[in-house]
PDB file of C-alpha atoms in Angstrom:
ATOM      1  CA  MET A   4     229.888 239.060  85.844  1.00  0.00           C
ATOM      2  CA  ASN A   5     226.826 238.494  87.979  1.00  0.00           C
ATOM      3  CA  GLY A   6     223.603 240.380  87.385  1.00  0.00           C
ATOM      4  CA  ASP A   7     221.574 242.306  89.933  1.00  0.00           C
ATOM      5  CA  ARG A   8     220.015 240.325  92.783  1.00  0.00           C
ATOM      6  CA  GLY A   9     216.354 239.578  92.183  1.00  0.00           C
ATOM      7  CA  ASP A  10     213.480 240.331  94.525  1.00  0.00           C
ATOM      8  CA  ALA A  11     212.908 238.039  97.491  1.00  0.00           C
ATOM      9  CA  GLY A  12     210.503 235.201  96.802  1.00  0.00           C
ATOM     10  CA  GLU A  13     207.332 234.433  98.721  1.00  0.00           C
ATOM     11  CA  GLN A  14     207.570 232.747 102.107  1.00  0.00           C
ATOM     12  CA  GLY A  15     207.681 228.967 101.812  1.00  0.00           C
ATOM     13  CA  PRO A  16     205.192 226.553 103.387  1.00  0.00           C
ATOM     14  CA  ALA A  17     205.337 225.505 107.013  1.00  0.00           C
ATOM     15  CA  GLY A  18     207.949 222.843 107.641  1.00  0.00           C
ATOM     16  CA  PRO A  19     207.478 219.641 109.665  1.00  0.00           C
ATOM     17  CA  GLY A  20     208.699 221.379 112.812  1.00  0.00           C
ATOM     18  CA  ALA A  21     205.698 223.734 112.888  1.00  0.00           C
ATOM     19  CA  SER A  22     203.260 222.769 115.613  1.00  0.00           C
ATOM     20  CA  SER A  23     200.022 223.789 117.236  1.00  0.00           C
ATOM     21  CA  PHE A  24     198.930 222.963 120.762  1.00  0.00           C
ATOM     22  CA  VAL A  25     195.185 223.253 121.184  1.00  0.00           C
ATOM     23  CA  ALA A  26     194.243 223.789 124.825  1.00  0.00           C
ATOM     24  CA  SER A  27     190.528 224.385 124.284  1.00  0.00           C
ATOM     25  CA  SER A  28     187.857 223.883 121.669  1.00  0.00           C
ATOM     26  CA  GLY A  29     188.332 225.643 118.350  1.00  0.00           C
ATOM     27  CA  THR A  30     189.513 225.071 114.788  1.00  0.00           C
ATOM     28  CA  TYR A  31     192.889 224.273 113.214  1.00  0.00           C
ATOM     29  CA  THR A  32     193.718 225.130 109.599  1.00  0.00           C
ATOM     30  CA  VAL A  33     196.226 222.827 107.909  1.00  0.00           C
ATOM     31  CA  PRO A  34     199.245 224.943 106.811  1.00  0.00           C
ATOM     32  CA  ASP A  35     200.338 225.237 103.176  1.00  0.00           C
ATOM     33  CA  GLY A  36     202.517 222.343 102.084  1.00  0.00           C
ATOM     34  CA  VAL A  37     201.436 220.057 104.939  1.00  0.00           C
ATOM     35  CA  THR A  38     199.805 216.738 104.005  1.00  0.00           C
ATOM     36  CA  LYS A  39     200.283 214.729 107.212  1.00  0.00           C
ATOM     37  CA  LEU A  40     199.568 215.481 110.858  1.00  0.00           C
ATOM     38  CA  VAL A  41     200.398 213.709 114.087  1.00  0.00           C
ATOM     39  CA  ILE A  42     197.357 214.040 116.345  1.00  0.00           C
ATOM     40  CA  GLU A  43     197.443 213.175 120.042  1.00  0.00           C
ATOM     41  CA  ALA A  44     194.371 213.409 122.263  1.00  0.00           C
ATOM     42  CA  ARG A  45     193.458 212.583 125.854  1.00  0.00           C
ATOM     43  CA  GLY A  46     189.905 212.652 127.216  1.00  0.00           C
ATOM     44  CA  GLY A  47     189.082 214.447 130.466  1.00  0.00           C
ATOM     45  CA  GLY A  48     189.073 212.556 133.758  1.00  0.00           C
ATOM     46  CA  GLY A  49     185.857 211.838 135.644  1.00  0.00           C
ATOM     47  CA  GLY A  50     185.135 213.532 138.975  1.00  0.00           C
ATOM     48  CA  GLY A  51     185.247 211.671 142.290  1.00  0.00           C
ATOM     49  CA  GLY A  52     182.069 210.552 144.064  1.00  0.00           C
ATOM     50  CA  SER A  53     181.241 211.684 147.617  1.00  0.00           C
ATOM     51  CA  ALA A  54     181.354 209.831 150.922  1.00  0.00           C
ATOM     52  CA  GLN A  55     178.056 209.576 152.804  1.00  0.00           C
ATOM     53  CA  GLY A  56     176.935 208.525 156.249  1.00  0.00           C
ATOM     54  CA  ALA A  57     175.224 205.173 156.612  1.00  0.00           C
ATOM     55  CA  SER A  58     174.252 202.766 159.372  1.00  0.00           C
ATOM     56  CA  GLY A  59     177.490 201.448 160.885  1.00  0.00           C
ATOM     57  CA  GLY A  60     179.816 204.089 159.478  1.00  0.00           C
ATOM     58  CA  CYS A  61     180.640 206.210 156.487  1.00  0.00           C
ATOM     59  CA  LEU A  62     180.819 204.802 152.970  1.00  0.00           C
ATOM     60  CA  SER A  63     183.409 206.446 150.750  1.00  0.00           C
ATOM     61  CA  GLY A  64     182.886 207.444 147.137  1.00  0.00           C
ATOM     62  CA  GLY A  65     184.366 205.830 144.054  1.00  0.00           C
ATOM     63  CA  GLY A  66     187.154 207.407 142.037  1.00  0.00           C
ATOM     64  CA  GLY A  67     186.531 208.901 138.606  1.00  0.00           C
ATOM     65  CA  GLY A  68     187.676 207.069 135.488  1.00  0.00           C
ATOM     66  CA  GLU A  69     190.663 208.099 133.372  1.00  0.00           C
ATOM     67  CA  GLY A  70     190.200 209.608 129.916  1.00  0.00           C
ATOM     68  CA  ALA A  71     191.280 207.589 126.869  1.00  0.00           C
ATOM     69  CA  LEU A  72     194.572 208.300 125.056  1.00  0.00           C
ATOM     70  CA  LEU A  73     195.314 208.098 121.336  1.00  0.00           C
ATOM     71  CA  ARG A  74     198.020 209.166 118.877  1.00  0.00           C
ATOM     72  CA  GLY A  75     198.182 208.627 115.127  1.00  0.00           C
ATOM     73  CA  ILE A  76     199.347 209.993 111.773  1.00  0.00           C
ATOM     74  CA  PHE A  77     196.601 211.298 109.485  1.00  0.00           C
ATOM     75  CA  ALA A  78     196.510 212.411 105.842  1.00  0.00           C
ATOM     76  CA  VAL A  79     195.196 215.961 105.380  1.00  0.00           C
ATOM     77  CA  THR A  80     194.903 218.615 102.672  1.00  0.00           C
ATOM     78  CA  PRO A  81     196.515 222.076 102.910  1.00  0.00           C
ATOM     79  CA  GLY A  82     193.878 224.639 103.865  1.00  0.00           C
ATOM     80  CA  GLU A  83     191.563 222.005 105.323  1.00  0.00           C
ATOM     81  CA  VAL A  84     189.865 223.079 108.558  1.00  0.00           C
ATOM     82  CA  LEU A  85     189.703 220.695 111.504  1.00  0.00           C
ATOM     83  CA  GLU A  86     187.220 221.036 114.350  1.00  0.00           C
ATOM     84  CA  VAL A  87     189.038 220.413 117.628  1.00  0.00           C
ATOM     85  CA  THR A  88     187.526 219.741 121.054  1.00  0.00           C
ATOM     86  CA  ALA A  89     189.589 219.302 124.219  1.00  0.00           C
ATOM     87  CA  GLY A  90     187.727 217.315 126.881  1.00  0.00           C
ATOM     88  CA  THR A  91     186.745 219.157 130.046  1.00  0.00           C
ATOM     89  CA  ALA A  92     187.486 217.901 133.558  1.00  0.00           C
ATOM     90  CA  GLY A  93     184.749 216.011 135.377  1.00  0.00           C
ATOM     91  CA  ARG A  94     183.223 217.834 138.363  1.00  0.00           C
ATOM     92  CA  ALA A  95     183.599 216.348 141.857  1.00  0.00           C
ATOM     93  CA  ALA A  96     180.509 215.517 143.896  1.00  0.00           C
ATOM     94  CA  SER A  97     179.715 217.587 146.979  1.00  0.00           C
ATOM     95  CA  GLN A  98     180.835 215.865 150.203  1.00  0.00           C
ATOM     96  CA  SER A  99     178.098 214.542 152.490  1.00  0.00           C
ATOM     97  CA  CYS A 100     179.263 212.309 155.339  1.00  0.00           C
ATOM     98  CA  SER A 101     178.580 211.975 159.102  1.00  0.00           C
ATOM     99  CA  GLY A 102     174.900 211.219 158.650  1.00  0.00           C
ATOM    100  CA  ALA A 103     174.237 214.180 156.373  1.00  0.00           C
ATOM    101  CA  PRO A 104     171.631 213.912 153.610  1.00  0.00           C
ATOM    102  CA  PRO A 105     172.622 212.730 150.124  1.00  0.00           C
ATOM    103  CA  PRO A 106     174.846 215.095 148.114  1.00  0.00           C
ATOM    104  CA  ARG A 107     173.144 217.953 146.328  1.00  0.00           C
ATOM    105  CA  VAL A 108     175.660 217.741 143.480  1.00  0.00           C
ATOM    106  CA  ASP A 109     176.708 214.497 141.802  1.00  0.00           C
ATOM    107  CA  ALA A 110     180.054 214.015 140.099  1.00  0.00           C
ATOM    108  CA  THR A 111     180.199 214.304 136.314  1.00  0.00           C
ATOM    109  CA  GLY A 112     182.235 212.468 133.712  1.00  0.00           C
ATOM    110  CA  GLY A 113     185.116 213.991 131.789  1.00  0.00           C
ATOM    111  CA  GLY A 114     184.565 215.426 128.315  1.00  0.00           C
ATOM    112  CA  THR A 115     185.578 213.783 125.038  1.00  0.00           C
ATOM    113  CA  SER A 116     188.614 215.126 123.151  1.00  0.00           C
ATOM    114  CA  SER A 117     188.159 214.878 119.389  1.00  0.00           C
ATOM    115  CA  VAL A 118     189.376 216.038 115.987  1.00  0.00           C
ATOM    116  CA  LYS A 119     187.166 215.962 112.884  1.00  0.00           C
ATOM    117  CA  ILE A 120     187.256 217.435 109.415  1.00  0.00           C
ATOM    118  CA  GLN A 121     184.900 220.412 109.258  1.00  0.00           C
ATOM    119  CA  GLY A 122     181.768 219.171 107.512  1.00  0.00           C
ATOM    120  CA  GLY A 123     183.333 215.727 107.124  1.00  0.00           C
ATOM    121  CA  ALA A 124     184.628 212.644 108.875  1.00  0.00           C
ATOM    122  CA  MET A 125     185.746 212.175 112.461  1.00  0.00           C
ATOM    123  CA  LEU A 126     189.486 211.450 112.647  1.00  0.00           C
ATOM    124  CA  ALA A 127     190.033 210.719 116.324  1.00  0.00           C
ATOM    125  CA  SER A 128     187.966 210.575 119.498  1.00  0.00           C
ATOM    126  CA  ALA A 129     189.206 210.008 123.069  1.00  0.00           C
ATOM    127  CA  GLU A 130     186.276 209.672 125.471  1.00  0.00           C
ATOM    128  CA  GLY A 131     186.399 211.112 128.960  1.00  0.00           C
ATOM    129  CA  GLY A 132     186.309 208.914 132.041  1.00  0.00           C
ATOM    130  CA  ALA A 133     183.015 208.280 133.817  1.00  0.00           C
ATOM    131  CA  ALA A 134     182.166 209.894 137.149  1.00  0.00           C
ATOM    132  CA  GLY A 135     182.858 208.095 140.399  1.00  0.00           C
ATOM    133  CA  GLY A 136     179.751 206.964 142.260  1.00  0.00           C
ATOM    134  CA  SER A 137     178.528 208.041 145.687  1.00  0.00           C
ATOM    135  CA  MET A 138     176.980 205.738 148.290  1.00  0.00           C
ATOM    136  CA  ILE A 139     174.330 203.369 146.945  1.00  0.00           C
ATOM    137  CA  SER A 140     171.344 203.301 149.297  1.00  0.00           C
ATOM    138  CA  GLY A 141     169.888 199.897 150.123  1.00  0.00           C
ATOM    139  CA  THR A 142     169.896 197.089 152.680  1.00  0.00           C
ATOM    140  CA  PRO A 143     172.744 197.191 153.315  1.00  0.00           C
ATOM    141  CA  SER A 144     173.987 200.384 151.675  1.00  0.00           C
ATOM    142  CA  GLN A 145     177.078 200.093 149.483  1.00  0.00           C
ATOM    143  CA  PRO A 146     180.115 202.359 148.911  1.00  0.00           C
ATOM    144  CA  GLY A 147     180.337 204.202 145.605  1.00  0.00           C
ATOM    145  CA  THR A 148     181.699 202.377 142.584  1.00  0.00           C
ATOM    146  CA  GLY A 149     184.619 203.616 140.505  1.00  0.00           C
ATOM    147  CA  GLY A 150     183.894 205.264 137.168  1.00  0.00           C
ATOM    148  CA  ALA A 151     184.759 203.446 133.939  1.00  0.00           C
ATOM    149  CA  GLY A 152     187.661 204.627 131.801  1.00  0.00           C
ATOM    150  CA  GLY A 153     187.003 206.355 128.485  1.00  0.00           C
ATOM    151  CA  ALA A 154     187.234 204.551 125.120  1.00  0.00           C
ATOM    152  CA  ALA A 155     189.603 205.579 122.302  1.00  0.00           C
ATOM    153  CA  THR A 156     188.588 205.551 118.617  1.00  0.00           C
ATOM    154  CA  ILE A 157     190.806 206.271 115.591  1.00  0.00           C
ATOM    155  CA  THR A 158     189.425 206.297 112.030  1.00  0.00           C
ATOM    156  CA  ASN A 159     191.120 206.905 108.672  1.00  0.00           C
ATOM    157  CA  ALA A 160     194.625 206.978 110.187  1.00  0.00           C
ATOM    158  CA  LEU A 161     197.690 206.254 108.060  1.00  0.00           C
ATOM    159  CA  VAL A 162     199.477 204.923 111.155  1.00  0.00           C
ATOM    160  CA  ARG A 163     198.136 204.175 114.644  1.00  0.00           C
ATOM    161  CA  LEU A 164     200.952 205.095 117.007  1.00  0.00           C
ATOM    162  CA  ASP A 165     199.147 204.616 120.311  1.00  0.00           C
ATOM    163  CA  ILE A 166     195.604 203.862 121.393  1.00  0.00           C
ATOM    164  CA  ALA A 167     194.524 203.014 124.939  1.00  0.00           C
ATOM    165  CA  ASP A 168     191.257 203.080 126.845  1.00  0.00           C
ATOM    166  CA  GLY A 169     191.365 204.897 130.186  1.00  0.00           C
ATOM    167  CA  LYS A 170     191.836 203.062 133.475  1.00  0.00           C
ATOM    168  CA  PRO A 171     188.770 202.789 135.743  1.00  0.00           C
ATOM    169  CA  GLY A 172     188.574 204.461 139.135  1.00  0.00           C
ATOM    170  CA  SER A 173     188.685 202.362 142.311  1.00  0.00           C
ATOM    171  CA  ASN A 174     185.584 201.467 144.304  1.00  0.00           C
ATOM    172  CA  GLY A 175     184.970 203.104 147.674  1.00  0.00           C
ATOM    173  CA  VAL A 176     184.939 201.109 150.929  1.00  0.00           C
ATOM    174  CA  SER A 177     183.493 201.531 154.436  1.00  0.00           C
ATOM    175  CA  ASN A 178     185.227 203.896 156.889  1.00  0.00           C
ATOM    176  CA  ALA A 179     188.216 204.460 154.614  1.00  0.00           C
ATOM    177  CA  PRO A 180     189.639 207.041 152.213  1.00  0.00           C
ATOM    178  CA  GLY A 181     187.809 207.412 148.931  1.00  0.00           C
ATOM    179  CA  GLY A 182     188.541 205.304 145.887  1.00  0.00           C
ATOM    180  CA  ALA A 183     191.531 206.347 143.784  1.00  0.00           C
ATOM    181  CA  GLY A 184     190.942 207.984 140.438  1.00  0.00           C
ATOM    182  CA  GLY A 185     192.036 206.166 137.303  1.00  0.00           C
ATOM    183  CA  GLY A 186     195.395 207.302 135.877  1.00  0.00           C
ATOM    184  CA  ASP A 187     198.701 208.549 137.245  1.00  0.00           C
ATOM    185  CA  GLY A 188     197.623 212.051 138.253  1.00  0.00           C
ATOM    186  CA  GLY A 189     198.515 213.666 134.923  1.00  0.00           C
ATOM    187  CA  ALA A 190     196.220 215.079 132.241  1.00  0.00           C
ATOM    188  CA  GLY A 191     192.992 213.121 131.871  1.00  0.00           C
ATOM    189  CA  SER A 192     193.291 211.370 135.257  1.00  0.00           C
ATOM    190  CA  GLY A 193     190.138 210.721 137.261  1.00  0.00           C
ATOM    191  CA  GLY A 194     189.493 212.450 140.579  1.00  0.00           C
ATOM    192  CA  LYS A 195     189.746 210.697 143.939  1.00  0.00           C
ATOM    193  CA  GLY A 196     186.500 209.818 145.700  1.00  0.00           C
ATOM    194  CA  GLY A 197     185.518 211.376 149.025  1.00  0.00           C
ATOM    195  CA  GLY A 198     186.596 209.579 152.227  1.00  0.00           C
ATOM    196  CA  PHE A 199     185.287 209.203 155.755  1.00  0.00           C
ATOM    197  CA  SER A 200     187.851 211.434 157.510  1.00  0.00           C
ATOM    198  CA  GLY A 201     187.166 214.774 155.873  1.00  0.00           C
ATOM    199  CA  GLY A 202     188.959 214.170 152.586  1.00  0.00           C
ATOM    200  CA  GLY A 203     186.431 215.437 150.072  1.00  0.00           C
ATOM    201  CA  PRO A 204     186.101 214.198 146.487  1.00  0.00           C
ATOM    202  CA  VAL A 205     188.387 215.663 143.835  1.00  0.00           C
ATOM    203  CA  ALA A 206     187.624 216.833 140.298  1.00  0.00           C
ATOM    204  CA  GLY A 207     189.187 215.046 137.342  1.00  0.00           C
ATOM    205  CA  GLN A 208     191.979 216.490 135.203  1.00  0.00           C
ATOM    206  CA  PRO A 209     191.145 218.122 131.839  1.00  0.00           C
ATOM    207  CA  GLY A 210     192.006 216.461 128.557  1.00  0.00           C
ATOM    208  CA  PHE A 211     194.010 217.925 125.673  1.00  0.00           C
ATOM    209  CA  VAL A 212     194.698 217.805 121.940  1.00  0.00           C
ATOM    210  CA  VAL A 213     198.122 218.257 120.299  1.00  0.00           C
ATOM    211  CA  ILE A 214     198.513 218.665 116.514  1.00  0.00           C
ATOM    212  CA  LEU A 215     201.952 218.442 114.882  1.00  0.00           C
ATOM    213  CA  PRO A 216     202.706 218.654 111.126  1.00  0.00           C
ATOM    214  CA  THR A 217     205.054 215.878 110.002  1.00  0.00           C
ATOM    215  CA  LEU A 218     206.765 214.507 106.890  1.00  0.00           C
TER     216      LEU A 218
END
């Protein structure tokens, strides 16, 4: 004969399927029972440089660089707090062609996406891509150069699953569309540079951080 059913026990720890997507800066607390995390990060893309008028035509801007990408498995302690930063998108320069004065606003680079232990070591850092350049004044003047891609850094990882520096943006040319941004157009891609025919520069794409508990 069976006895009476006992009271329900406490809720168990989070399983390996539990996940957290971090879209902006903040903190992440490691769940009970979790000792390993998969962390993926992409830096923000750099903004595109502007086209500007010059003797003999219009010189297009360079494309922004792509943010770096990384993914690894890291050892953590339940209850540990991680400081998370998702890289911001690089700002596009203001367009200034057809003999107009230099742009009032330059492009900016993308922000770095990172994860570090609160009060402790950095675990992963994916730099943002550099800004695309606008026309370089001189004799003769030169089109804007493409921004460099961001650099990826992983420290203290149990396993490095993926690590790649961002692709650079393309250089601008005379009387042509602006240089292409580094990347495939997805998260962390650099913005296109401004061109001679009214196509203004484009901002980069923001970066991201994904954190996933694992076995």
